[in-house]
Short mmCIF file of C-alpha atoms in Angstrom, two decimals:
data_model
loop_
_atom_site.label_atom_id
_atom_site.label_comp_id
_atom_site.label_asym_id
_atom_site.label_seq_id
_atom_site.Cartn_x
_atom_site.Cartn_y
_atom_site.Cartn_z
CA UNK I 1 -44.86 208.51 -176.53
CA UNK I 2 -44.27 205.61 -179.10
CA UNK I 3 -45.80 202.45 -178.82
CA UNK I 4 -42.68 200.93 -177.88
CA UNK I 5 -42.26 203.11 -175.01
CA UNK I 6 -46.31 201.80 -174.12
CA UNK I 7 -44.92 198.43 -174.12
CA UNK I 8 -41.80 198.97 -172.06
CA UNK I 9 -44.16 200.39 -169.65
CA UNK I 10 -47.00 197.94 -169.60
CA UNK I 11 -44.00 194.80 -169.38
CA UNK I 12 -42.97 196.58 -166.72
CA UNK I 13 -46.25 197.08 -164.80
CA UNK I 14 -46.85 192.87 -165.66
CA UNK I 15 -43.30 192.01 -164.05
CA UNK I 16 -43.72 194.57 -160.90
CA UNK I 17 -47.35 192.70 -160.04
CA UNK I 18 -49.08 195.33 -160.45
CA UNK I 19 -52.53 195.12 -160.82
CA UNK I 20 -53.29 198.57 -162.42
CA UNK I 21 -51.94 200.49 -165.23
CA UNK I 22 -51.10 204.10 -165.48
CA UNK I 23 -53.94 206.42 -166.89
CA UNK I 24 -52.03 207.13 -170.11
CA UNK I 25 -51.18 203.82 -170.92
CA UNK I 26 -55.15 202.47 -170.22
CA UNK I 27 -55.84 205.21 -172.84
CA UNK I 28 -53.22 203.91 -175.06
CA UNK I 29 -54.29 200.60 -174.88
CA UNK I 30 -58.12 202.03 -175.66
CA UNK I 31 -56.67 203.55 -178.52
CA UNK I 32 -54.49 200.84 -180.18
CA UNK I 33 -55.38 197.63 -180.93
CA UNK I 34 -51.89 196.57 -181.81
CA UNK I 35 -50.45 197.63 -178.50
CA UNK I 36 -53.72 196.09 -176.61
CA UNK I 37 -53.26 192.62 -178.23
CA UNK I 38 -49.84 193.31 -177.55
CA UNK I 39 -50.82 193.66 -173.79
CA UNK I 40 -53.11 190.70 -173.47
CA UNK I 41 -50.60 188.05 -174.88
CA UNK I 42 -48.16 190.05 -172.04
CA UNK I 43 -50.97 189.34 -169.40
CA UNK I 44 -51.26 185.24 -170.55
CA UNK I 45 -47.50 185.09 -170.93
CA UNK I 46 -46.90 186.29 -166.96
CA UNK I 47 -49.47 184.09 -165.85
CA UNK I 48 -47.98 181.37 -167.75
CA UNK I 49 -45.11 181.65 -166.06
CA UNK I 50 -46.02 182.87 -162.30
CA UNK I 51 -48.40 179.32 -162.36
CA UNK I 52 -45.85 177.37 -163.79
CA UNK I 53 -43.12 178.48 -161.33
CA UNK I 54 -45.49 177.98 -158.46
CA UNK I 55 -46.23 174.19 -160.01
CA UNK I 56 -42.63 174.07 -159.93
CA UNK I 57 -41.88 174.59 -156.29
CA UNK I 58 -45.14 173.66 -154.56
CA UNK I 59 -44.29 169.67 -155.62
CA UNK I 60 -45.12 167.51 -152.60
CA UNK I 61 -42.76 166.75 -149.95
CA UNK I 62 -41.93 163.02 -149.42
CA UNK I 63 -43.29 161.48 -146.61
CA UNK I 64 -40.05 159.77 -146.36
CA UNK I 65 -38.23 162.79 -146.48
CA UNK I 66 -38.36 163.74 -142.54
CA UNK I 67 -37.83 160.11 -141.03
CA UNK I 68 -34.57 159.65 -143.44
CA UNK I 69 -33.93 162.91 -141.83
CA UNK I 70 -34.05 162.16 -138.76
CA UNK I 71 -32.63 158.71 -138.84
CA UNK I 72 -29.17 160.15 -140.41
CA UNK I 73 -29.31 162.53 -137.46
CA UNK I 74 -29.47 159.21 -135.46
CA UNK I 75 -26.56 158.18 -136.85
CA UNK I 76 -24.29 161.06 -136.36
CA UNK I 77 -25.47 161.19 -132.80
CA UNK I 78 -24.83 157.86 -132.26
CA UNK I 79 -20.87 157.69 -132.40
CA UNK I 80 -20.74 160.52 -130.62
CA UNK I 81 -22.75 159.85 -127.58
CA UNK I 82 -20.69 156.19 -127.55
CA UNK I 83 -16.93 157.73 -127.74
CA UNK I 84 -17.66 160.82 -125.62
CA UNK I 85 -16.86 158.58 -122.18
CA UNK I 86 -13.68 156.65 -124.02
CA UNK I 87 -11.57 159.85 -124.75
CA UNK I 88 -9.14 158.77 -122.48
CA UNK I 89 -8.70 155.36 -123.60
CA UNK I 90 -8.07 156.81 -126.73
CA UNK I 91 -5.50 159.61 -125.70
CA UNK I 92 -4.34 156.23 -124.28
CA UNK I 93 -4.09 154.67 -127.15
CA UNK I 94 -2.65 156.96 -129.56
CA UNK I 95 0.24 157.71 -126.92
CA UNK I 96 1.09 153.95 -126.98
CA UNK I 97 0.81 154.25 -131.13
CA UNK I 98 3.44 157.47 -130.94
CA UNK I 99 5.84 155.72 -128.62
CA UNK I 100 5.82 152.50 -130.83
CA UNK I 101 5.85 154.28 -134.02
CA UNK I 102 8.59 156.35 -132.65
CA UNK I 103 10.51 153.02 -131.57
CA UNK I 104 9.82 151.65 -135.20
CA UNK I 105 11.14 154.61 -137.31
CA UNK I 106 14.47 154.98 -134.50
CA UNK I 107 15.20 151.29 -135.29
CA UNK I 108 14.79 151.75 -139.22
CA UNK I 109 17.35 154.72 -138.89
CA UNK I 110 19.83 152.98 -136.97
CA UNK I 111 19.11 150.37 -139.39
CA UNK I 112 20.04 152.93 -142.32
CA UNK I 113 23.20 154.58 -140.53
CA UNK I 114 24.48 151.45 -140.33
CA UNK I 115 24.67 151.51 -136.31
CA UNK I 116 22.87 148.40 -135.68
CA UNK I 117 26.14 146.40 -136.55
CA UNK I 118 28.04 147.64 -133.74
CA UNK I 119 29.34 145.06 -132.24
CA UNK I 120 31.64 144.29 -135.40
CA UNK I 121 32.02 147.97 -136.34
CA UNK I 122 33.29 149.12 -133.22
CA UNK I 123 37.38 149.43 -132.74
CA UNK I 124 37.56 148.14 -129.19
CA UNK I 125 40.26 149.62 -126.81
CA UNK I 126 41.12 147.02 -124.32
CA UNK I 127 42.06 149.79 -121.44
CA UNK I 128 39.25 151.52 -121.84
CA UNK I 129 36.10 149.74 -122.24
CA UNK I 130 33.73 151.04 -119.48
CA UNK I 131 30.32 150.10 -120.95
CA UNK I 132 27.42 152.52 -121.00
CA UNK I 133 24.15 152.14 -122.64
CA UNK I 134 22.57 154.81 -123.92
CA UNK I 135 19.23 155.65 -123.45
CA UNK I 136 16.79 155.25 -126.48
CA UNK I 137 15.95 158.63 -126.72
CA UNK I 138 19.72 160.14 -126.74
CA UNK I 139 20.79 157.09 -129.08
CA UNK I 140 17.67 158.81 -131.22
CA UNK I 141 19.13 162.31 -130.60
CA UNK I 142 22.20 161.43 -131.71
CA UNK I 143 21.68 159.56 -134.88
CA UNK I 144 19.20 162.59 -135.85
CA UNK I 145 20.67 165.72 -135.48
CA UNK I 146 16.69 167.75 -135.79
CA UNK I 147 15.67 166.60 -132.33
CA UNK I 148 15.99 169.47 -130.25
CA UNK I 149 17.70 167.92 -127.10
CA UNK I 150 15.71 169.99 -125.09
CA UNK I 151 12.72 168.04 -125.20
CA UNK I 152 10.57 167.30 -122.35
CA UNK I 153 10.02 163.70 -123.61
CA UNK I 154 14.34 162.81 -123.47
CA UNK I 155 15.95 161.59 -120.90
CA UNK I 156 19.02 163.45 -120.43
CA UNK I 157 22.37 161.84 -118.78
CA UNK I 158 25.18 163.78 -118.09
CA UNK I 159 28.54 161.90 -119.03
CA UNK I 160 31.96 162.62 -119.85
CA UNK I 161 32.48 163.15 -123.26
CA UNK I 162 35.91 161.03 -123.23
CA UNK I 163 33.89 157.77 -122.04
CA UNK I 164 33.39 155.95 -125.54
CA UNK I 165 29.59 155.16 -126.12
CA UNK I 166 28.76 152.13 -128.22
CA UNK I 167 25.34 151.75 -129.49
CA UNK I 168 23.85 148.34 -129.45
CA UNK I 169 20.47 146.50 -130.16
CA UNK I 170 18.24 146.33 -127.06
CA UNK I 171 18.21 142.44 -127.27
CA UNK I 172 22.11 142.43 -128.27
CA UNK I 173 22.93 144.27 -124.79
CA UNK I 174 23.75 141.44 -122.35
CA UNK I 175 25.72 139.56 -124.46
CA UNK I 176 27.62 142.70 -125.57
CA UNK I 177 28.70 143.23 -121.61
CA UNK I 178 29.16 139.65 -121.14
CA UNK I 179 32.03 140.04 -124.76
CA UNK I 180 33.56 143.26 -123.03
CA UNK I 181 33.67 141.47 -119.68
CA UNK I 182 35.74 138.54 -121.56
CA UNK I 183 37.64 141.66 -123.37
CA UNK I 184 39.42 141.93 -120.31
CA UNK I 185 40.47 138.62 -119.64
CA UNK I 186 41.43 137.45 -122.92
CA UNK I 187 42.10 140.32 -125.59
CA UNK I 188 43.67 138.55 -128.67
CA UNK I 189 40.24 135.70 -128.85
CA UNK I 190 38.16 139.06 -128.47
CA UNK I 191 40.01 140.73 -131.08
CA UNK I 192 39.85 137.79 -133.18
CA UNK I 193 35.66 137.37 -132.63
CA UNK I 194 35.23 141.28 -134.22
CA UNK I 195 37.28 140.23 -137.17
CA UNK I 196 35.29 138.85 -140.69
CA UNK I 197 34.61 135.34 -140.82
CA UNK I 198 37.01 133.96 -144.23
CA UNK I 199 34.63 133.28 -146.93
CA UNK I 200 33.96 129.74 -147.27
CA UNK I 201 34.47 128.05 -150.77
CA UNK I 202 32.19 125.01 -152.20
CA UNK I 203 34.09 121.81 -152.07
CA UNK I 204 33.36 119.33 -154.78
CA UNK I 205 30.86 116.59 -154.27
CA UNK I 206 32.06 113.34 -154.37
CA UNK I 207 29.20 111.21 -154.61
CA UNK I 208 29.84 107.07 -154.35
CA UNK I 209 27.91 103.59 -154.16
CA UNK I 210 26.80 102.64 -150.72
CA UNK I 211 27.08 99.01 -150.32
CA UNK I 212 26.30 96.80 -147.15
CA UNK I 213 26.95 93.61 -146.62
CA UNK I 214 24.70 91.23 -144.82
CA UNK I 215 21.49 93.35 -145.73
CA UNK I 216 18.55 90.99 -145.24
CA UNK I 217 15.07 92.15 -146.58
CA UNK I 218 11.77 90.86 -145.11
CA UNK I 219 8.19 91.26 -147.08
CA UNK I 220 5.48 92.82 -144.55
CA UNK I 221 3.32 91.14 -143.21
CA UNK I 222 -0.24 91.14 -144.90
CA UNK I 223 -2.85 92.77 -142.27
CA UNK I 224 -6.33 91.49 -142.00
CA UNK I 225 -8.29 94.22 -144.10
CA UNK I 226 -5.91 93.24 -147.05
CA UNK O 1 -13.72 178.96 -98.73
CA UNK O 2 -14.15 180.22 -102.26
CA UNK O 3 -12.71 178.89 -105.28
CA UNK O 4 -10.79 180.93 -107.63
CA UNK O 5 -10.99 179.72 -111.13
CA UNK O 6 -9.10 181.66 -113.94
CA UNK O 7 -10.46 182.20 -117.47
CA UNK O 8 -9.86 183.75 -120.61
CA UNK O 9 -11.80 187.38 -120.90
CA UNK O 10 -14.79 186.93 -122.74
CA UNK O 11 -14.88 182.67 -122.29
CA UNK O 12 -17.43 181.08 -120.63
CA UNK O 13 -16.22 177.71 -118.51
CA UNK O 14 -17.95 174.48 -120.27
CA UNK O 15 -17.86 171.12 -118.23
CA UNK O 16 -18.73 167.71 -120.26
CA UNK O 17 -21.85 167.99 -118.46
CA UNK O 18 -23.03 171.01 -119.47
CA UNK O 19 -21.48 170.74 -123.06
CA UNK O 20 -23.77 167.41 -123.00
CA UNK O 21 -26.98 169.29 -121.97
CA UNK O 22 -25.97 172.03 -124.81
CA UNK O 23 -25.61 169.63 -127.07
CA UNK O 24 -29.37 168.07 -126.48
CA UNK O 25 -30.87 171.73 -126.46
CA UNK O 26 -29.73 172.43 -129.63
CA UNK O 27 -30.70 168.91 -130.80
CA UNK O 28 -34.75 169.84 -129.41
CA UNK O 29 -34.04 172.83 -131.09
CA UNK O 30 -33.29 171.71 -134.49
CA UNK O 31 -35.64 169.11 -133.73
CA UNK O 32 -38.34 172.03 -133.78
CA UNK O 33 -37.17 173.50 -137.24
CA UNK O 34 -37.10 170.05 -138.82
CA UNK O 35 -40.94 169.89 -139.37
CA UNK O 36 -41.28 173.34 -140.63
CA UNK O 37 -37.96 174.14 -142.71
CA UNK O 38 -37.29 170.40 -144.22
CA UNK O 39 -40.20 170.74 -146.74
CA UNK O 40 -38.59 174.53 -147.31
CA UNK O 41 -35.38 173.43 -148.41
CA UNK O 42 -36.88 170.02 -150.12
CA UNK O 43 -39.41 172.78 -152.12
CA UNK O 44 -36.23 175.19 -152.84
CA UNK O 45 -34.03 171.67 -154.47
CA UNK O 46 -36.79 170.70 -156.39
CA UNK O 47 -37.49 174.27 -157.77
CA UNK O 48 -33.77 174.01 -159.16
CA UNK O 49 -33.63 170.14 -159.77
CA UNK O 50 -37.47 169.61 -161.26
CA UNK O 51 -36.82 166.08 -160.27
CA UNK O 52 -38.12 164.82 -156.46
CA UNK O 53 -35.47 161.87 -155.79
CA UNK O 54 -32.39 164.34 -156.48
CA UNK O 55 -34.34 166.92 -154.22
CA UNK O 56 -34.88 165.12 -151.42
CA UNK O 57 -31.12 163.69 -151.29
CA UNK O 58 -30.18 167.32 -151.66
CA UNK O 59 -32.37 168.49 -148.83
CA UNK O 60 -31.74 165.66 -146.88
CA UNK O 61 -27.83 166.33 -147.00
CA UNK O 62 -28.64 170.42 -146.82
CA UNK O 63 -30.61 169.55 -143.42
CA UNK O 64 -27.75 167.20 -141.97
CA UNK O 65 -25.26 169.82 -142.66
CA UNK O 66 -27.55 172.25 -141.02
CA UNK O 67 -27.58 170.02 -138.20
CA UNK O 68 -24.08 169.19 -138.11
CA UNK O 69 -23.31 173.48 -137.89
CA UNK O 70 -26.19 174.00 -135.97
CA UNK O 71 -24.27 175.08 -132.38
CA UNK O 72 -22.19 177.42 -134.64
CA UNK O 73 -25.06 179.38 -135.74
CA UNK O 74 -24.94 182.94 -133.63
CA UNK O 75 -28.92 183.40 -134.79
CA UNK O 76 -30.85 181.08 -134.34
CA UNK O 77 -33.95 183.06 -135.72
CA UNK O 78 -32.13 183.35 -139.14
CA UNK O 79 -31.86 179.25 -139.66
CA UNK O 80 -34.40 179.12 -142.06
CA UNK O 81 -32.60 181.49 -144.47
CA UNK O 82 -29.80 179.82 -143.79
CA UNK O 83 -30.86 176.42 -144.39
CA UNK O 84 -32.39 177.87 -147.73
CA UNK O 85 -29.05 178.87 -149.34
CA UNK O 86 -27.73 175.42 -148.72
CA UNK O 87 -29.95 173.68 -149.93
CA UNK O 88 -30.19 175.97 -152.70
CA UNK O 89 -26.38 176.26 -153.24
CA UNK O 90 -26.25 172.14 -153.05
CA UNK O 91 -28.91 171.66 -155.66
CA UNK O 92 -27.25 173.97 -158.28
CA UNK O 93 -24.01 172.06 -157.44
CA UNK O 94 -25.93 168.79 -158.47
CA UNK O 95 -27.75 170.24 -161.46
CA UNK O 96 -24.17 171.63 -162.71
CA UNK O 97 -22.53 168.67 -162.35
CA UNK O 98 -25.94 166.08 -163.71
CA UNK O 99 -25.81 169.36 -166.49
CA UNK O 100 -22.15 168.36 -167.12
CA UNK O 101 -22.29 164.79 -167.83
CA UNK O 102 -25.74 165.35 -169.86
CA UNK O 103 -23.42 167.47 -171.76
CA UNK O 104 -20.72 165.01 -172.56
CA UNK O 105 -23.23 162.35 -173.44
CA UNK O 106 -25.75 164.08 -175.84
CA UNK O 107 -22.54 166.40 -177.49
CA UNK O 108 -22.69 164.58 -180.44
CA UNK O 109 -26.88 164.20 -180.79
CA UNK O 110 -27.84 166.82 -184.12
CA UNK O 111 -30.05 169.55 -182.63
CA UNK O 112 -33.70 169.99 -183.68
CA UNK O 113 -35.40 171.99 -185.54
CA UNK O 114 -38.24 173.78 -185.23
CA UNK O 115 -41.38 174.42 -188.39
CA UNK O 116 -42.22 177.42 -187.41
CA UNK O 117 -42.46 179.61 -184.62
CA UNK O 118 -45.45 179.59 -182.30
CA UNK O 119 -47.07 182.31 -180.74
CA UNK O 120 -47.32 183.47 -176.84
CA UNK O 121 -50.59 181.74 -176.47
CA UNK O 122 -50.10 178.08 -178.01
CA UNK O 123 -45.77 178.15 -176.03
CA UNK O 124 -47.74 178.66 -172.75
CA UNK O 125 -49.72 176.06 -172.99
CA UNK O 126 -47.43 173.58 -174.35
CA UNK O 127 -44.75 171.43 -172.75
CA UNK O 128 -41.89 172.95 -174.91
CA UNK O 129 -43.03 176.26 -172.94
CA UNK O 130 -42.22 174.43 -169.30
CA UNK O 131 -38.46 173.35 -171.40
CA UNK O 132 -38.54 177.17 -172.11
CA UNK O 133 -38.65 178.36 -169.02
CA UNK O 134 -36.61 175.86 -167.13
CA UNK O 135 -33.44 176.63 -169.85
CA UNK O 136 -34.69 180.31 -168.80
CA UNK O 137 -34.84 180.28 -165.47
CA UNK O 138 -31.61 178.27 -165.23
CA UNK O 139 -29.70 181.16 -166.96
CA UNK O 140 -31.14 183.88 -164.65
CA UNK O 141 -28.36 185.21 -161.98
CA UNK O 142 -28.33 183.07 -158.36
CA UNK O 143 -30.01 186.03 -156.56
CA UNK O 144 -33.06 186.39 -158.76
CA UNK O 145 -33.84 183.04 -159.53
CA UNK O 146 -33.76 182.26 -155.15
CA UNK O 147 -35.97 185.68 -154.57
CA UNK O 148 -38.38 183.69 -157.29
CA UNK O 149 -38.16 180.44 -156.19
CA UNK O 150 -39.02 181.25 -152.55
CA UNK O 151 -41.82 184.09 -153.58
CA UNK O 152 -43.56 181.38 -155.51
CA UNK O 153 -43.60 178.63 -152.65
CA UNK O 154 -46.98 178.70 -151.14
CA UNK O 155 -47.52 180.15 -147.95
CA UNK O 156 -44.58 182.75 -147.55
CA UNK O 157 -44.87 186.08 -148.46
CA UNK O 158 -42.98 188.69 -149.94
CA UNK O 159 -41.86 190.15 -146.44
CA UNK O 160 -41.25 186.31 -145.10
CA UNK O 161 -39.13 186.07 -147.91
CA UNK O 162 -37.36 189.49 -146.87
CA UNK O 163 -36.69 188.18 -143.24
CA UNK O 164 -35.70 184.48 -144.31
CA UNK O 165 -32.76 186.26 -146.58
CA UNK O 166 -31.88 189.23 -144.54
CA UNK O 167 -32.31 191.58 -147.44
CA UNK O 168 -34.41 194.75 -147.80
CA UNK O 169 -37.74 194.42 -148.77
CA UNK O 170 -37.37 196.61 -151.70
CA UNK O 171 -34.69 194.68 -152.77
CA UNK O 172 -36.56 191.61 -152.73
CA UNK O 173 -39.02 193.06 -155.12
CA UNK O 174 -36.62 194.49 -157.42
CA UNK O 175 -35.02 190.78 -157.60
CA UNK O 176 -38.14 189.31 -158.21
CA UNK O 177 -39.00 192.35 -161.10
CA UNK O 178 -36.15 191.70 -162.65
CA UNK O 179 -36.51 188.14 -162.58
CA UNK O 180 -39.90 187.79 -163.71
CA UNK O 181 -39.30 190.59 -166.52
CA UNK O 182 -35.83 188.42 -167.94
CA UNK O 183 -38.23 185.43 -167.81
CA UNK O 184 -40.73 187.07 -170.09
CA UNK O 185 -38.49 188.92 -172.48
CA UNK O 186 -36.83 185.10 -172.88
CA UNK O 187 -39.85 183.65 -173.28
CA UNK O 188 -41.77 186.09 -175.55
#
């Protein structure tokens, strides 16, 4: 064997641990000085580096490092251990935050479809004008045709489909009835309160002296801190 | 009268109560590990790091993570091998990224040069040689450079080491062979 293949096999022994050599290669090294100065830079070069890993990873541990520990632990207890008992208030809570939400975003698309201006969009029959309300949800159903109407949450009225519906704002409601009540007494002023108001046009501005007679004009009276 | 209660096959019923007292066991439990595995996973981040601030946030977050996953871990006898790879896997995340922005501000610094070349004896002893085998040891694959890291920490031996990662012993040896032989052959 050459003395590179003595090499390969005494690197070998140095990175396996190994605290002996084989017989051939201790009679190498006996042999060749070269390949035994070889071997003892090989033997301070593994130690080198086995005492300088174990520097590396044997630093000491913090004192701090346990109680920071711990105290983070603390604080991811904590919350828990305070909103474990309030679930329901929350489930609560977040119902109430749907419902509005869902009130908000119905209102913006009634808003948008242009629905919330009933009472002047709507062609009013005067022989027909049963009033019926419809519930939020259905109003909601009907404005957005991706609701399944079969959801639990809707209220579901059975009407006949030949009974107009009108859709009005919630706070608009009672004085809607109260215009269809008058509808049937007096059909040409209700006719006459759907239709546009005529746009009014700026007058000129006449602007003149004001004079009056008589005018008498007193000085005030000095007080006592002047 | 007895009270019929259906479940799913396999599912164990859980009130709050009992979830509670769950909850604190596994707390005590941790609890127990803390002392023993923190300094583990602090020693592990600063073999990787070299620097004992950025280890100890490393471990610290490695050991609330732990924590946080602790009810989700089917054996508990193998937490400290698994608290090892994250810490491990979170320091080489740090040193990447600290690697990345040392990177973009020394880019433009000239390199130096060296005289001459020393030999075996005069590197080991010198502080270039521990800059040696950091850039070294930083290059060798995951696997090895973990097998090395937690042979060299005082106090656990090479079949603790086998157990903590749930790897043949013979393959922990052959890690650290190959580890400690790239080392050399980098540093000759």
């Amino acid at each position: 064997m050459s003395c590179e293949g003595y090499r390969d096999k005494l690197v070998d022994a140095l990175a396996s641990g190994e605290s002996w050599l084989a017989a051939d290669v201790a009679m190498h090294l006996r042999a060749c000085a070269e390949c035994k100065r070889f071997y003892e830079a090989q033997v301070h070069l593994f130690g080198a580096i086995d005492s300088r890993v174990r520097a590396m990873v044997n630093e000491t541990v913090p004192a701090s490092l346990l109680p920071r520990v711990r105290a983070r632990i603390e604080e991811v207890r904590a919350p828990r251990l305070v909103w474990r008992p309030a679930w329901g208030v929350v489930a609560i809570a977040a119902m109430i935050l749907v419902v509005s939400l869902g009130f908000v975003r119905r209102s913006g698309s009634l808003r948008d479809a242009g629905l919330t201006k009933a009472p002047t969009a709507v062609a009013i029959r005067t022989e027909t004008v049963p009033f019926m309300a419809m519930p939020r949800k259905a109003a909601s159903a009907a404005v957005n045709p991706r609701r399944r109407p079969g959801n639990k949450t809707e209220m579901r009225i059975d009407r006949p489909r030949e009974v107009p519906e009108v859709i009005v704002l919630g706070e608009e409601r009672e004085a809607f009835v109260r215009f269809v009540a008058r509808i049937s007494v007096d059909p040409q002023r209700a006719v006459a309160l759907t239709r546009p108001a005529p746009p009014q046009r700026d007058l000129p501005v006449e602007i003149a002296l004001l004079q009056i007679e008589k005018l008498k004009v007193n000085l005030l009276e000095p007080t006592a801190e002047e | 009268m007895r009270e019929l209660v259906l479940t799913q096959p396999g599912r164990v019923l859980v009130g709050p109560s009992e979830r509670e007292s769950e909850s604190c066991r596994s707390h005590g439990e941790f609890e127990e590990r803390l002392a023993e595995c923190g300094p583990l996973a602090f020693r592990v981040a600063y073999g990787v790091l070299r620097n004992a601030a950025d280890a100890e946030d490393v471990a610290q977050e490695a050991l609330l993570k732990a924590y946080r996953n602790f009810g989700r871990l089917r054996e508990p006898a193998r937490f400290r091998g698994w608290l090892v790879r994250i810490a491990f896997r979170m320091a080489l995340d740090r040193w990447r990224s600290a690697k990345r922005r040392e990177k973009r501000e020394t880019q433009w610094e000239p390199t130096k040069q060296r005289s001459s070349e020393p030999t075996v004896e005069e590197l080991a002893v010198s502080s270039e040689f521990q800059e040696r085998l950091e850039r070294a040891m930083e290059e060798l694959p995951e696997k090895f450079r973990l097998v090395l890291l937690l042979a060299a920490i005082e106090g656990y031996t090479l079949e603790e080491v086998s157990g903590m990662l749930g790897i043949p012993m013979g393959t922990v040896k052959s890690r650290l062979f190959f580890a400690r032989k790239q080392l050399a052959e980098k540093l000759r």
